[in-house]
Structure formats: C-alpha cells, structure tokens
mmCIF file of C-alpha atoms and ligand atoms in Angstrom:
data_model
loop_
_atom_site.group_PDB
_atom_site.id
_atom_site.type_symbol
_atom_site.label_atom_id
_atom_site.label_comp_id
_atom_site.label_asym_id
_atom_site.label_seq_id
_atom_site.Cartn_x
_atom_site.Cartn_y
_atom_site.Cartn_z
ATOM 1 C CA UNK A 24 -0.834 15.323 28.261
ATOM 2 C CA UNK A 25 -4.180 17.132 29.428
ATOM 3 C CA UNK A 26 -6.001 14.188 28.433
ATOM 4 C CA UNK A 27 -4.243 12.016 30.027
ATOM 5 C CA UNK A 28 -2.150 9.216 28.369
ATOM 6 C CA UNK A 29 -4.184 6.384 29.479
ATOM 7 C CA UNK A 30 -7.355 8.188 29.159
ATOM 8 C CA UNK A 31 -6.180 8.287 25.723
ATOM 9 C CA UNK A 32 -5.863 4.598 25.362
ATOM 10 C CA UNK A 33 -8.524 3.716 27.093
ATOM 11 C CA UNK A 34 -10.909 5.957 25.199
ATOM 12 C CA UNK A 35 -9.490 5.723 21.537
ATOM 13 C CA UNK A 36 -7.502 2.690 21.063
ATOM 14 C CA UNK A 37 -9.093 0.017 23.085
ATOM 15 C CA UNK A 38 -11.651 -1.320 21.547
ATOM 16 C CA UNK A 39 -12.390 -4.891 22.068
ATOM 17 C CA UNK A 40 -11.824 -7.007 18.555
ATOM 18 C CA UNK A 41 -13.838 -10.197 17.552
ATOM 19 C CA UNK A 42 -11.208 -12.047 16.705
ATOM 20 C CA UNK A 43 -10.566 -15.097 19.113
ATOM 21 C CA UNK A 44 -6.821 -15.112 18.637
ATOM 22 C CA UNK A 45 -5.970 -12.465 20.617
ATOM 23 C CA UNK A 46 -5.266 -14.216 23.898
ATOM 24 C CA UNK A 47 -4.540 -10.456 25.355
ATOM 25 C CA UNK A 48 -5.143 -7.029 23.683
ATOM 26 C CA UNK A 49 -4.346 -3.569 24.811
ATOM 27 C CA UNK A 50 -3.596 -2.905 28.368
ATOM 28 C CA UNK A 51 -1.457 -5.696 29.507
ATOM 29 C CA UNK A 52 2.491 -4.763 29.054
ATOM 30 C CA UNK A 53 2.500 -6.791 25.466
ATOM 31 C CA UNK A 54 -0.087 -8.533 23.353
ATOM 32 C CA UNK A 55 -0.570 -12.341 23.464
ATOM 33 C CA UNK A 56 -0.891 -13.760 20.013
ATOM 34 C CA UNK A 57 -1.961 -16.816 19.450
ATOM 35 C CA UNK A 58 -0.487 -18.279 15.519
ATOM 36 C CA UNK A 59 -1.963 -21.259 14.284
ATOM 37 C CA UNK A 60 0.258 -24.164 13.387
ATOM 38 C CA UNK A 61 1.212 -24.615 9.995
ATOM 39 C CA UNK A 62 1.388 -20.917 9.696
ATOM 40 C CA UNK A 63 4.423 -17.876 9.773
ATOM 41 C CA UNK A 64 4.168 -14.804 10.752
ATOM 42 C CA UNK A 65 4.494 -11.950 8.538
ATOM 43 C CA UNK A 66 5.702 -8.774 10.054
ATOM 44 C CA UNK A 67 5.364 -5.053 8.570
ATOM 45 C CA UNK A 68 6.456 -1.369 10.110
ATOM 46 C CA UNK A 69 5.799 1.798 8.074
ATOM 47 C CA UNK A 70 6.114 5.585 9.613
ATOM 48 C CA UNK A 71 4.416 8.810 8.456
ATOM 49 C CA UNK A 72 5.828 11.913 9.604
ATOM 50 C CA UNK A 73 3.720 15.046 9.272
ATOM 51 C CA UNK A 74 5.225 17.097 6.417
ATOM 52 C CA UNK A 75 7.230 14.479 5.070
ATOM 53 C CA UNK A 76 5.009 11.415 4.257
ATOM 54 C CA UNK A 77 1.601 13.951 5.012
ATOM 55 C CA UNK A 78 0.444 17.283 4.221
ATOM 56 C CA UNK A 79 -0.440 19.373 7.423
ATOM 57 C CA UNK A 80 -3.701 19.702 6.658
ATOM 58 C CA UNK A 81 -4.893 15.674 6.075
ATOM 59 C CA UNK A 82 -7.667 15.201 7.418
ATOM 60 C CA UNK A 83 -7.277 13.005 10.338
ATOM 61 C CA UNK A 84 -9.493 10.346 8.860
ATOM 62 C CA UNK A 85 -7.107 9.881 6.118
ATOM 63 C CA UNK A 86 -3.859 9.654 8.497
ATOM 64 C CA UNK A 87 -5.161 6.709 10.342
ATOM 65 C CA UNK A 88 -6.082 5.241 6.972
ATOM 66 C CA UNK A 89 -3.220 5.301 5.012
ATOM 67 C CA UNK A 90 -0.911 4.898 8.337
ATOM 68 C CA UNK A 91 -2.477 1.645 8.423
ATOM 69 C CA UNK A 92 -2.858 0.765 4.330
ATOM 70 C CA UNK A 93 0.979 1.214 4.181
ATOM 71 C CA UNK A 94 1.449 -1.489 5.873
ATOM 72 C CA UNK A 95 -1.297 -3.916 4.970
ATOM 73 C CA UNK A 96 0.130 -3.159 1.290
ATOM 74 C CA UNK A 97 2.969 -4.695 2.311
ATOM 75 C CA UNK A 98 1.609 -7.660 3.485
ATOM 76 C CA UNK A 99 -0.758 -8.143 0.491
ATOM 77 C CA UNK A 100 2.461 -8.302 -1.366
ATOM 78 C CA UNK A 101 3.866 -11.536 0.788
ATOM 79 C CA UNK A 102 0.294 -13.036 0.360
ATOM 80 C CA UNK A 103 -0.416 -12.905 3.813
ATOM 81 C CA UNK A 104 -3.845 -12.639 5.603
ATOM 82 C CA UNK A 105 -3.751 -9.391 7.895
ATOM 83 C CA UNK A 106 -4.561 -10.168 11.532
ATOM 84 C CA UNK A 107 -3.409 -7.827 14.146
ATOM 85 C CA UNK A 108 -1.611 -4.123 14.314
ATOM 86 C CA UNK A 109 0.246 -1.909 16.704
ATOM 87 C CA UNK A 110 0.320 1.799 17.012
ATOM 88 C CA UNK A 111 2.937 3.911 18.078
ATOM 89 C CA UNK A 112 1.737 7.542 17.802
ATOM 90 C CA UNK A 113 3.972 10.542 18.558
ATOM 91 C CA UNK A 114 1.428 13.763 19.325
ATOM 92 C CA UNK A 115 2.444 17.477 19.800
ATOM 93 C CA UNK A 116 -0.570 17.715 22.187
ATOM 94 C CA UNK A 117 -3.783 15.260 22.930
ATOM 95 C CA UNK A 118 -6.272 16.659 20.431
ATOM 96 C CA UNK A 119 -9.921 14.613 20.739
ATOM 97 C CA UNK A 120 -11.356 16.015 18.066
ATOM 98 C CA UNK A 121 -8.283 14.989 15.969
ATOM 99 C CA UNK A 122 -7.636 11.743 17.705
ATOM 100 C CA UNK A 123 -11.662 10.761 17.242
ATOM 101 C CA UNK A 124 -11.394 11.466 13.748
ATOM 102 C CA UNK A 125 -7.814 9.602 12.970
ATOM 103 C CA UNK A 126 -9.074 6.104 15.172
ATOM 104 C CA UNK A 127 -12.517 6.308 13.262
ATOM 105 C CA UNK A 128 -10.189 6.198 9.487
ATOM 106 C CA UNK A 129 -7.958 3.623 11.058
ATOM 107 C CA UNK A 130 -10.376 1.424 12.607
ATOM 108 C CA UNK A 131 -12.639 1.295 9.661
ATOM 109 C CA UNK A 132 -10.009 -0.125 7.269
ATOM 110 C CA UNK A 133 -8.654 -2.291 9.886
ATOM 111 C CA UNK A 134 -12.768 -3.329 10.505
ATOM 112 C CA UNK A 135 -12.485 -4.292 6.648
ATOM 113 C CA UNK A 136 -9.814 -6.479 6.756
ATOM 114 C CA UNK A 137 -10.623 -8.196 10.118
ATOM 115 C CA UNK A 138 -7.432 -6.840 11.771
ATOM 116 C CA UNK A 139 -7.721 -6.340 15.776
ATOM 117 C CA UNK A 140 -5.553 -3.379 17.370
ATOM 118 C CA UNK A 141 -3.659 -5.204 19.682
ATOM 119 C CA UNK A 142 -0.946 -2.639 21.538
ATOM 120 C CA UNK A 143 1.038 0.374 21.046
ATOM 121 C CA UNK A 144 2.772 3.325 22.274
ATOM 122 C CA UNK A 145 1.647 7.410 22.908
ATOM 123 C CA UNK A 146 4.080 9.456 23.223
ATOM 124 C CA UNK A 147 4.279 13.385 22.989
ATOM 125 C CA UNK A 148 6.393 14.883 19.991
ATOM 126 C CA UNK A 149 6.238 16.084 16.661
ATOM 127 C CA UNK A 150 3.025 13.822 14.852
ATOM 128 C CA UNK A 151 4.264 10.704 14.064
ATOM 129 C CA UNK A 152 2.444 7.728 13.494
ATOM 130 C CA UNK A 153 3.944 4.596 13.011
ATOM 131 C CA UNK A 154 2.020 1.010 12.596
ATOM 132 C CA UNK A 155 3.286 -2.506 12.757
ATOM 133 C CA UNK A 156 1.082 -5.263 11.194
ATOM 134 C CA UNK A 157 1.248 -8.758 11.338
ATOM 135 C CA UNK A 158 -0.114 -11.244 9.120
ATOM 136 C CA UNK A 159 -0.419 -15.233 8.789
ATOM 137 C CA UNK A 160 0.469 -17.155 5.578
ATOM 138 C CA UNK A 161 0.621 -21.396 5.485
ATOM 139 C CA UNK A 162 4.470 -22.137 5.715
ATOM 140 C CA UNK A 163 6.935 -21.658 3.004
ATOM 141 C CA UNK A 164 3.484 -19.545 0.900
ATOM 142 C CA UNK A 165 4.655 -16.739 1.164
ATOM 143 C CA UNK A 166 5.437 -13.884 -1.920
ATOM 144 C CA UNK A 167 8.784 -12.977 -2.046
ATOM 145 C CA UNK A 168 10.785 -10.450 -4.542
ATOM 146 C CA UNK A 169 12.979 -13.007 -5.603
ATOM 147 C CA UNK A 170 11.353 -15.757 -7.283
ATOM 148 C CA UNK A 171 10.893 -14.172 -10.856
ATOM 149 C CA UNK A 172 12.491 -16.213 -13.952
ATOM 150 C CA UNK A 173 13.636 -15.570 -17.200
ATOM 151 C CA UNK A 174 10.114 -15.946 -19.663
ATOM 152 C CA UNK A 175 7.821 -14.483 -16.699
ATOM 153 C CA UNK A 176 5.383 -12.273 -17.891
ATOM 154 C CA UNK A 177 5.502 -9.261 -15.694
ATOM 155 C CA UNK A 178 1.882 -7.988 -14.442
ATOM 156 C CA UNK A 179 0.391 -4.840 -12.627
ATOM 157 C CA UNK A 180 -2.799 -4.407 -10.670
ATOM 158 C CA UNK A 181 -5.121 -1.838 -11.189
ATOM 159 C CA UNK A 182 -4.734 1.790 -11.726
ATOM 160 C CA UNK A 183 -1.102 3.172 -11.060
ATOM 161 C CA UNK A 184 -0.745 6.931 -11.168
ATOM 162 C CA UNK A 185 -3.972 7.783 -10.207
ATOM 163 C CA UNK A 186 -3.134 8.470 -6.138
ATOM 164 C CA UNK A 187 0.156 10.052 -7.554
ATOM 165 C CA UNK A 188 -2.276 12.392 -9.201
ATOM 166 C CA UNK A 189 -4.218 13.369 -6.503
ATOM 167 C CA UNK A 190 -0.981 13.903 -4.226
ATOM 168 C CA UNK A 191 -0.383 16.545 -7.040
ATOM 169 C CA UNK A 192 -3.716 18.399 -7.109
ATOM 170 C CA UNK A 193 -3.584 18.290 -3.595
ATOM 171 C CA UNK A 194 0.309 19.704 -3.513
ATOM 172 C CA UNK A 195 -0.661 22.406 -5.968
ATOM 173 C CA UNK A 196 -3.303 23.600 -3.654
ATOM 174 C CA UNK A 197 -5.750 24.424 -5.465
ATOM 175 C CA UNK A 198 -7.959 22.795 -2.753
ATOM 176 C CA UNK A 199 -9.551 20.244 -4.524
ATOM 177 C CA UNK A 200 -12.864 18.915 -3.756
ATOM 178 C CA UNK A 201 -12.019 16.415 -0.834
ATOM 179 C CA UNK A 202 -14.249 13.689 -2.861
ATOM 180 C CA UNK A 203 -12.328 14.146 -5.785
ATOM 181 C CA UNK A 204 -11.849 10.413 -7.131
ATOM 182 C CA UNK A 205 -8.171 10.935 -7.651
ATOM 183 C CA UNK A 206 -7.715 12.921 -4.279
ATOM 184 C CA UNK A 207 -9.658 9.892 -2.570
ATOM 185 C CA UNK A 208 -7.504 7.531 -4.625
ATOM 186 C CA UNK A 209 -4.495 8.991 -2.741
ATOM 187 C CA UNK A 210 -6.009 9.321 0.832
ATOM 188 C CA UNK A 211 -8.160 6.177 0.833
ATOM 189 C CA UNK A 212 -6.695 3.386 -1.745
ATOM 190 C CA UNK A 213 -7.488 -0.307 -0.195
ATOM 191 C CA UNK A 214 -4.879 -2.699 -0.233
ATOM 192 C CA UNK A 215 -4.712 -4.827 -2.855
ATOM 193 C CA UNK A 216 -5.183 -8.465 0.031
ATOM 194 C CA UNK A 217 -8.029 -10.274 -2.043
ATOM 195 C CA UNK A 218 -5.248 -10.394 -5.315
ATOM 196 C CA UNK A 219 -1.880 -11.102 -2.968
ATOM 197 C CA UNK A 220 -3.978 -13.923 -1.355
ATOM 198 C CA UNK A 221 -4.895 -15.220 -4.532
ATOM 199 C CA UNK A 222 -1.090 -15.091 -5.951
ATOM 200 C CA UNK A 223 -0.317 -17.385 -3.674
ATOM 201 C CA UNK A 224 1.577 -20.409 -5.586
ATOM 202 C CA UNK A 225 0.625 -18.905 -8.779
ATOM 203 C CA UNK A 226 3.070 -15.940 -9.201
ATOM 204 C CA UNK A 227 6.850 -16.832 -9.364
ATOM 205 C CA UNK A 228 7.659 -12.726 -7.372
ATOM 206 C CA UNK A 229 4.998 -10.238 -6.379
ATOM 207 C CA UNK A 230 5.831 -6.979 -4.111
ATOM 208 C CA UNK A 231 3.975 -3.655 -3.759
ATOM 209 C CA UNK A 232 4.132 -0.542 -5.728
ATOM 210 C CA UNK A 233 5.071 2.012 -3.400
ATOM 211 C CA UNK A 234 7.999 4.462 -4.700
ATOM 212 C CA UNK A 235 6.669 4.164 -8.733
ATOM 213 C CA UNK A 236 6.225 1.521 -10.934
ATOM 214 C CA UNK A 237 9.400 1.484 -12.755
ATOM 215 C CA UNK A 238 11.873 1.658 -10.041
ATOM 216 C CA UNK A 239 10.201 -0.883 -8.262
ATOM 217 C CA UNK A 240 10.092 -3.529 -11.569
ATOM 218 C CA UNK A 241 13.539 -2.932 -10.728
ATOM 219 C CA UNK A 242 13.996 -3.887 -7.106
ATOM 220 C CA UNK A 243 12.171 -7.073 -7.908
ATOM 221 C CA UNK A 244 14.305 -7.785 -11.189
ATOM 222 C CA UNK A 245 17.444 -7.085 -8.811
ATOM 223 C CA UNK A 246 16.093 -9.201 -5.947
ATOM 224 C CA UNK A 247 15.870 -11.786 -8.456
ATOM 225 C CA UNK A 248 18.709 -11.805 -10.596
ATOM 226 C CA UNK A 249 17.010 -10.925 -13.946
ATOM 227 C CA UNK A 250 16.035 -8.166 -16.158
ATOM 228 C CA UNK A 251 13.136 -6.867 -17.786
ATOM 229 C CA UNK A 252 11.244 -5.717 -20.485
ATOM 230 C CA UNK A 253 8.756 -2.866 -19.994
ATOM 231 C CA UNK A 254 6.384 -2.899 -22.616
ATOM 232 C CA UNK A 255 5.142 1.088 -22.421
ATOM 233 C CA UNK A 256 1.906 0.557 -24.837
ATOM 234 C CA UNK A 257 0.650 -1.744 -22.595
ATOM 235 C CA UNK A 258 0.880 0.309 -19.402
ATOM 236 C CA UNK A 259 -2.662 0.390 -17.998
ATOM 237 C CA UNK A 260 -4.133 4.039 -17.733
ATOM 238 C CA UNK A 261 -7.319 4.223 -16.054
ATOM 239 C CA UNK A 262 -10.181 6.061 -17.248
ATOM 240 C CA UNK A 263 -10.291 8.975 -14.932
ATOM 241 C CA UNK A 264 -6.674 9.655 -15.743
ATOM 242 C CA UNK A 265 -6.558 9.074 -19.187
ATOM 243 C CA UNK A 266 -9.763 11.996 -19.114
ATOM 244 C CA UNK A 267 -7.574 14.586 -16.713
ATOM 245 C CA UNK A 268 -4.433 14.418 -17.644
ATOM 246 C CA UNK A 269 -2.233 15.160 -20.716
ATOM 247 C CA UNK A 270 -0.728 11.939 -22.265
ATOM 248 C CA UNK A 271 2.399 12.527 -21.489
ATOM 249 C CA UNK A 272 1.737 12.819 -18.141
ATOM 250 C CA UNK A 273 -0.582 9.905 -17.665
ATOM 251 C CA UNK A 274 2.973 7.760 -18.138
ATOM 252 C CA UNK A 275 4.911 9.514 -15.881
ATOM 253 C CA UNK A 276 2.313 9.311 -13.065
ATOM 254 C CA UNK A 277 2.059 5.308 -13.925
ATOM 255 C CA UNK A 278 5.773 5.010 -14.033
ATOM 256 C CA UNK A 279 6.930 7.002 -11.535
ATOM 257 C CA UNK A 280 3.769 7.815 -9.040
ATOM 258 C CA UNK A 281 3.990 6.251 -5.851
ATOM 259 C CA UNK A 282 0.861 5.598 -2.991
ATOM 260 C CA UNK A 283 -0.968 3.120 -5.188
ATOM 261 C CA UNK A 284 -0.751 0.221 -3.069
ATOM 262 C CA UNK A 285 -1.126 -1.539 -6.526
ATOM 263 C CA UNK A 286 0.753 -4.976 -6.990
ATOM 264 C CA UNK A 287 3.275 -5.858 -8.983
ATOM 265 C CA UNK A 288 3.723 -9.598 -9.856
ATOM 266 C CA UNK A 289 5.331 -12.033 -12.155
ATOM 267 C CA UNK A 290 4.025 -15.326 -13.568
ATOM 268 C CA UNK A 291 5.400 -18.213 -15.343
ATOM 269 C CA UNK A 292 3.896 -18.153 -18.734
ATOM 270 C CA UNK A 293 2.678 -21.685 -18.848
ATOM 271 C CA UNK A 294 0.043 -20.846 -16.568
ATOM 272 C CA UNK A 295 -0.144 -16.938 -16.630
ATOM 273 C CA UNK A 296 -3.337 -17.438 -19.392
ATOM 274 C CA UNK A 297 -5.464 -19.606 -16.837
ATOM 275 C CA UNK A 298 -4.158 -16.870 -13.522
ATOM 276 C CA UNK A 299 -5.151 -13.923 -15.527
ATOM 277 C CA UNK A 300 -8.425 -15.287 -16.400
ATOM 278 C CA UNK A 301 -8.901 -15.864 -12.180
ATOM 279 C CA UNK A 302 -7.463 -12.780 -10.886
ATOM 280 C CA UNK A 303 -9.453 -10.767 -13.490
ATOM 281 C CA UNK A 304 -12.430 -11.357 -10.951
ATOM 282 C CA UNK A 305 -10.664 -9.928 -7.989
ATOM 283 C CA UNK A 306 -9.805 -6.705 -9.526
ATOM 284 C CA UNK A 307 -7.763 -5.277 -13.071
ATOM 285 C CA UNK A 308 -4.659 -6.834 -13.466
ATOM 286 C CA UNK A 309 -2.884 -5.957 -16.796
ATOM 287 C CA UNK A 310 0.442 -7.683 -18.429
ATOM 288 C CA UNK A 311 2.890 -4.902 -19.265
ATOM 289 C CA UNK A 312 6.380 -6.658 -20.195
ATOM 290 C CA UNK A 313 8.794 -10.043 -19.523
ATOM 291 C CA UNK A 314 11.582 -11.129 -17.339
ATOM 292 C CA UNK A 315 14.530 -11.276 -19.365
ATOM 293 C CA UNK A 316 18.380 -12.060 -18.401
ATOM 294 C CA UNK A 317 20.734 -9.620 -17.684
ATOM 295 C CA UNK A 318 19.837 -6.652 -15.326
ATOM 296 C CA UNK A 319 17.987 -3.799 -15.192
ATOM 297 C CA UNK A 320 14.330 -2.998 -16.771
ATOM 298 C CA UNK A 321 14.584 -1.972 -20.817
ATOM 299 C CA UNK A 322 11.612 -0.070 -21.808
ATOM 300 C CA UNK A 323 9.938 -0.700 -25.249
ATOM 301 C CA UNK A 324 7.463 1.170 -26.977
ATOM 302 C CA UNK A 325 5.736 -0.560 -29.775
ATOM 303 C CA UNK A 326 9.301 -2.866 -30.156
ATOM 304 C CA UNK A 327 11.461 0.025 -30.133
ATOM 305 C CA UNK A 328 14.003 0.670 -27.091
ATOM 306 C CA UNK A 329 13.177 4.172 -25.537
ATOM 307 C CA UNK A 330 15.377 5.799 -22.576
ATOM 308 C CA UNK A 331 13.504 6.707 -19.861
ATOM 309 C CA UNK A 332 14.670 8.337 -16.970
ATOM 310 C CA UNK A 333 12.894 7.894 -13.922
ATOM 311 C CA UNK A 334 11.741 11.181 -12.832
ATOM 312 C CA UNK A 335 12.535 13.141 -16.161
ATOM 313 C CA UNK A 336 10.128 12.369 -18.836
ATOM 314 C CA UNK A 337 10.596 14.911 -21.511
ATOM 315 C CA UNK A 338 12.506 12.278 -23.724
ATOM 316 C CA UNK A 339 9.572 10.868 -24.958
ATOM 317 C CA UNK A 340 9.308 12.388 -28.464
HETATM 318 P P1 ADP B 420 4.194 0.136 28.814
HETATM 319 O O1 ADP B 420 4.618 1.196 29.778
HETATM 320 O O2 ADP B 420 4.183 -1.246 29.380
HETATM 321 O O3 ADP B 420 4.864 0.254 27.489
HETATM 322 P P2 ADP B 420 2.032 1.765 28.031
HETATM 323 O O4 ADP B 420 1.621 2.576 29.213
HETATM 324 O O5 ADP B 420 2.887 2.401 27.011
HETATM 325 O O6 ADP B 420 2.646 0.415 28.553
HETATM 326 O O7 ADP B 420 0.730 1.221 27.321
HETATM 327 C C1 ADP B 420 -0.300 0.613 28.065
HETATM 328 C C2 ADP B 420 -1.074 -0.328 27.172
HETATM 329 O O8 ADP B 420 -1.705 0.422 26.147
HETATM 330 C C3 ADP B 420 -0.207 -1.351 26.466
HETATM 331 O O9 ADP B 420 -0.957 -2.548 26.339
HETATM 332 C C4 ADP B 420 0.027 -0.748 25.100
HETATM 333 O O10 ADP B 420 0.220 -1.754 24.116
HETATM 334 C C5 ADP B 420 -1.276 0.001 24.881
HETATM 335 N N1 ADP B 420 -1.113 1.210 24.042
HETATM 336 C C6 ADP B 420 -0.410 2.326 24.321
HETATM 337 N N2 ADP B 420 -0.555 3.243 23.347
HETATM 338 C C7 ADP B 420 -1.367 2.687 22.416
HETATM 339 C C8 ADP B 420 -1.892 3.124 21.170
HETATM 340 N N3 ADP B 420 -1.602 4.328 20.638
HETATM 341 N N4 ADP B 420 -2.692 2.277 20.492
HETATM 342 C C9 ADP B 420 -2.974 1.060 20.972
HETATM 343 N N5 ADP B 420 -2.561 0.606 22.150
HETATM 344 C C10 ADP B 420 -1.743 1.399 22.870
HETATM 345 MG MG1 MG B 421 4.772 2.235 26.372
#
C-alpha cells in the first residue's frame, strides 16, 4: 500500500485510550486485557461489505460508525458494558482522506461509550470492515434470548422503522439531505447500552432488533420455547414517521425494518409496572404484546388475529 501498512496504523488507529485496563494496545502481536474478577467476557463480530451491508457512496464517517454500533448493539442486548474493539479492515487502496474521515466516525462513538481500540488487521481487498467488541457483565448477568416465560409482557425500545426509512430514501436516490433525521437515524443510531445495562435482572430475554421487529420476536420466542402475541395497535410509531410516511407503511417499516439497534425485551409481569416506570427515564420503551405457549408470534389488531407476512404487507385491509 502507498501509505504504507504500518504508517497506516500508526497514524489512524493508534491512539492511546484512557482506560487503565488495557495492559497492551495496538502494536504488540495481540492485546493484553486485563478482566476484572467477578466478571465474563462478552464477545461480538459483525462485517460490512461495501455494496452489501453499505451503499458506495457512505460517507466514511458513517462506515466507521455503524461498523462499530453493530456490534455494540449486540452487546447492549447481553447487558454488557462495552470496553475494548478490534478492527480488521480490508481496503482496495490506502485512501487518507477516506481513512481520516472513517477513524474520526468510529472513534467518536467508541469515545462515547468509553471503548479503547485495542488491535486489528489491514489488509488490501475489496472494502471490508469488520469489528470485534468485547464487553464485561458481573457473572451469570448477562441477557440471553432464552429466558422469556409464558405471561411476559413483550417490550420494544424506541423508534423502530425509522433507520429502515432512511435506508429507503437513501436507496431511492433521490439524494436526500445528509441531515435528514431519518437518513441520520440510519447512518448514526446509538446503541441502545444505558437500557441493556439497566435490564439487567429485570427482563426475563432481551436481544437486539437487527433484521425487523417481527422476525426477530420470533428468534427470541424460538430461543425460548414460547410464543407470542403481537399486539399491532400498540406498535410504537414515532413522530417523524408517523408525519412522512403513509400508514400502511409506517407498520411495515416497524415490523420489518432492520438497522434500529432498538431492543427488544421481555418482562415478568409482576414487576414489568415498576421496570417500565425506570426504564422510561433512559429512553421510550413501549409494551406491544405477551409471551404465550405454543410457537411462533400471532399478530392481533384490536383482538382480532390478522396474517401478516413478513415482507408482504398488502393484507392489511
Ligand atoms: P501481526 O503481523 O502480528 O498480525 P500486524 O502487522 O497485522 O501484526 O499489526 C500490527 C499491530 O497493529 C497489531 O498490534 C495489530 O493489532 C494492530 N493493527 C493492525 N491493523 C489495525 C487496525 N486496522 N486497527 C487497529 N489496530 C490494528
Ligand atoms: Mg496482522
């Protein structure tokens, strides 16, 4: 590369972190972690391929972000407190300007959460950029998939839809203003880690909405061995899509929109009033249905059973 992998490294991706428990950083042949006692360590890996999981033309900024938010999502979900990251980046050629840009998006979400860059790999090859995270949650704390129970009420964070939106104004290319709140939505959402921390021993399952709402209510009914009921009234749709969008399409982007990095979580109703009163500080959080037996998610609209298909929404009469 004409800049020179380790120039690269060394000029980019090797900043110095505050955090003292990084016995070693970059620049050694692996990083030295040091994780408290008492504590496991959560581990997360997420790829974005140009073309596939980004448009071409995202702006750097927005690459590093989300290559990053991916994966603290995920550990939001287990209730873990983000600590370090590595970075394996695949470039077609050593671009500063590019590479300025994409540390400056990564490194100020990472700055947020108080998560040190601890290692990776460059490589040259189509863009890929792939991050691990690790996070630390006090033993046997963490959120799993499979806890929910029959009677949990089922809950959402947030806005879902709205980043599915502005992946849709940005597909249709009608180049959107770049500070576009649904457009920023999609290229800039913060993980939800203030709520996952605060789920911790209070929700029975939690995970992250990644691939739509609905199809991931039913990963965590399957993980768990229940079913549920999807209560479509209640589905929460926020302002700024409720004033852009058609009806109809405001549900389909909730159910089925993905990049929300919203969290989905179930609590056992004896305490679900006194939780919802808490997490209602931390951001939205909105009940939309209950665990049930049997399999599968049933959705209900106003007490009526209504098929919905994820993907095609036309039967909604
Ligand atoms: P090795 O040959 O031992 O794998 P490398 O030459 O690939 O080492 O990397 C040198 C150092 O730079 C290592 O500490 C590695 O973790 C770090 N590193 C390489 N690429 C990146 C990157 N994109 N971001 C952060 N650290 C990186
Ligand atoms: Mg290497």
């Amino acid at each position: 590369m004409a800049l020179g992998e380790f120039e690269l490294i060394d000029r980019y991706f090797s900043r110095t972190s505050a955090r003292g428990d990084v016995v070693l950083g970059v620049g050694d042949d692996a990083a030295l972690l040091d994780v408290p006692a008492g504590r496991e360590l959560v581990a997360a890996v997420d790829t974005l391929v140009e073309g596939r999981h980004f448009l071409p033309d995202t702006p750097p900024e927005s690459v590093g972000h989300q290559a990053l938010a991916v994966n603290l999502s995920d550990l939001a979900a287990m209730g873990a407190e983000p600590a370090w990251a590595l970075l394996s980046l695949s470039l077609p050629r050593p671009d500063a300007q590019w590479l300025e840009r994409f540390a400056a998006g990564l490194y100020a979400l990472a700055d947020r959460h108080r998560v040190a860059l601890v290692g990776g790999d460059t490589v040259r090859g189509p863009l890929v950029v792939t991050v691990t995270a690790l996070g630390l949650v006090e033993r046997g704390q963490a959120l799993r998939r499979d806890g929910a129970g029959v009677g949990d009420l089922v809950y959402v964070s947030g806005w879902p839809g709205e980043a599915a939106a502005g992946l849709e104004l940005l597909k249709r290319g009608i180049g959107p203003d770049p500070g576009d709140a649904l457009v920023r939505r999609f290229r800039y959402a913060d993980p939800r880690l203030a709520l996952g921390r605060a789920l911790r021993g209070v929700a029975s399952a939690a995970m992250d909405v990644s691939d739509g709402l609905l199809g991931d209510l039913g990963k965590l009914c399957a993980a768990s061995g229940v079913g549920a009921q999807l209560d479509l009234e209640r589905l929460p749709v926020s302002p700024e899509l409720a004033r852009r969008q058609p009806p109809g399409d405001c549900e389909r982007l909730v159910l089925a929109g993905g990049d929300d990095y919203e969290l989905l979580f179930t609590l056992p109703e004896a305490r679900a009033a006194a939780a919802e009163l808490a997490l209602a500080s931390i951001c939205p959080v909105r009940r939309i249905g209950r665990i049930e037996s049997g399999a599968g998610v049933r959705c209900v609209r106003d007490g009526t059973a209504v098929q919905v298909e994820p993907g095609g929404y036309d039967h909604f009469a």
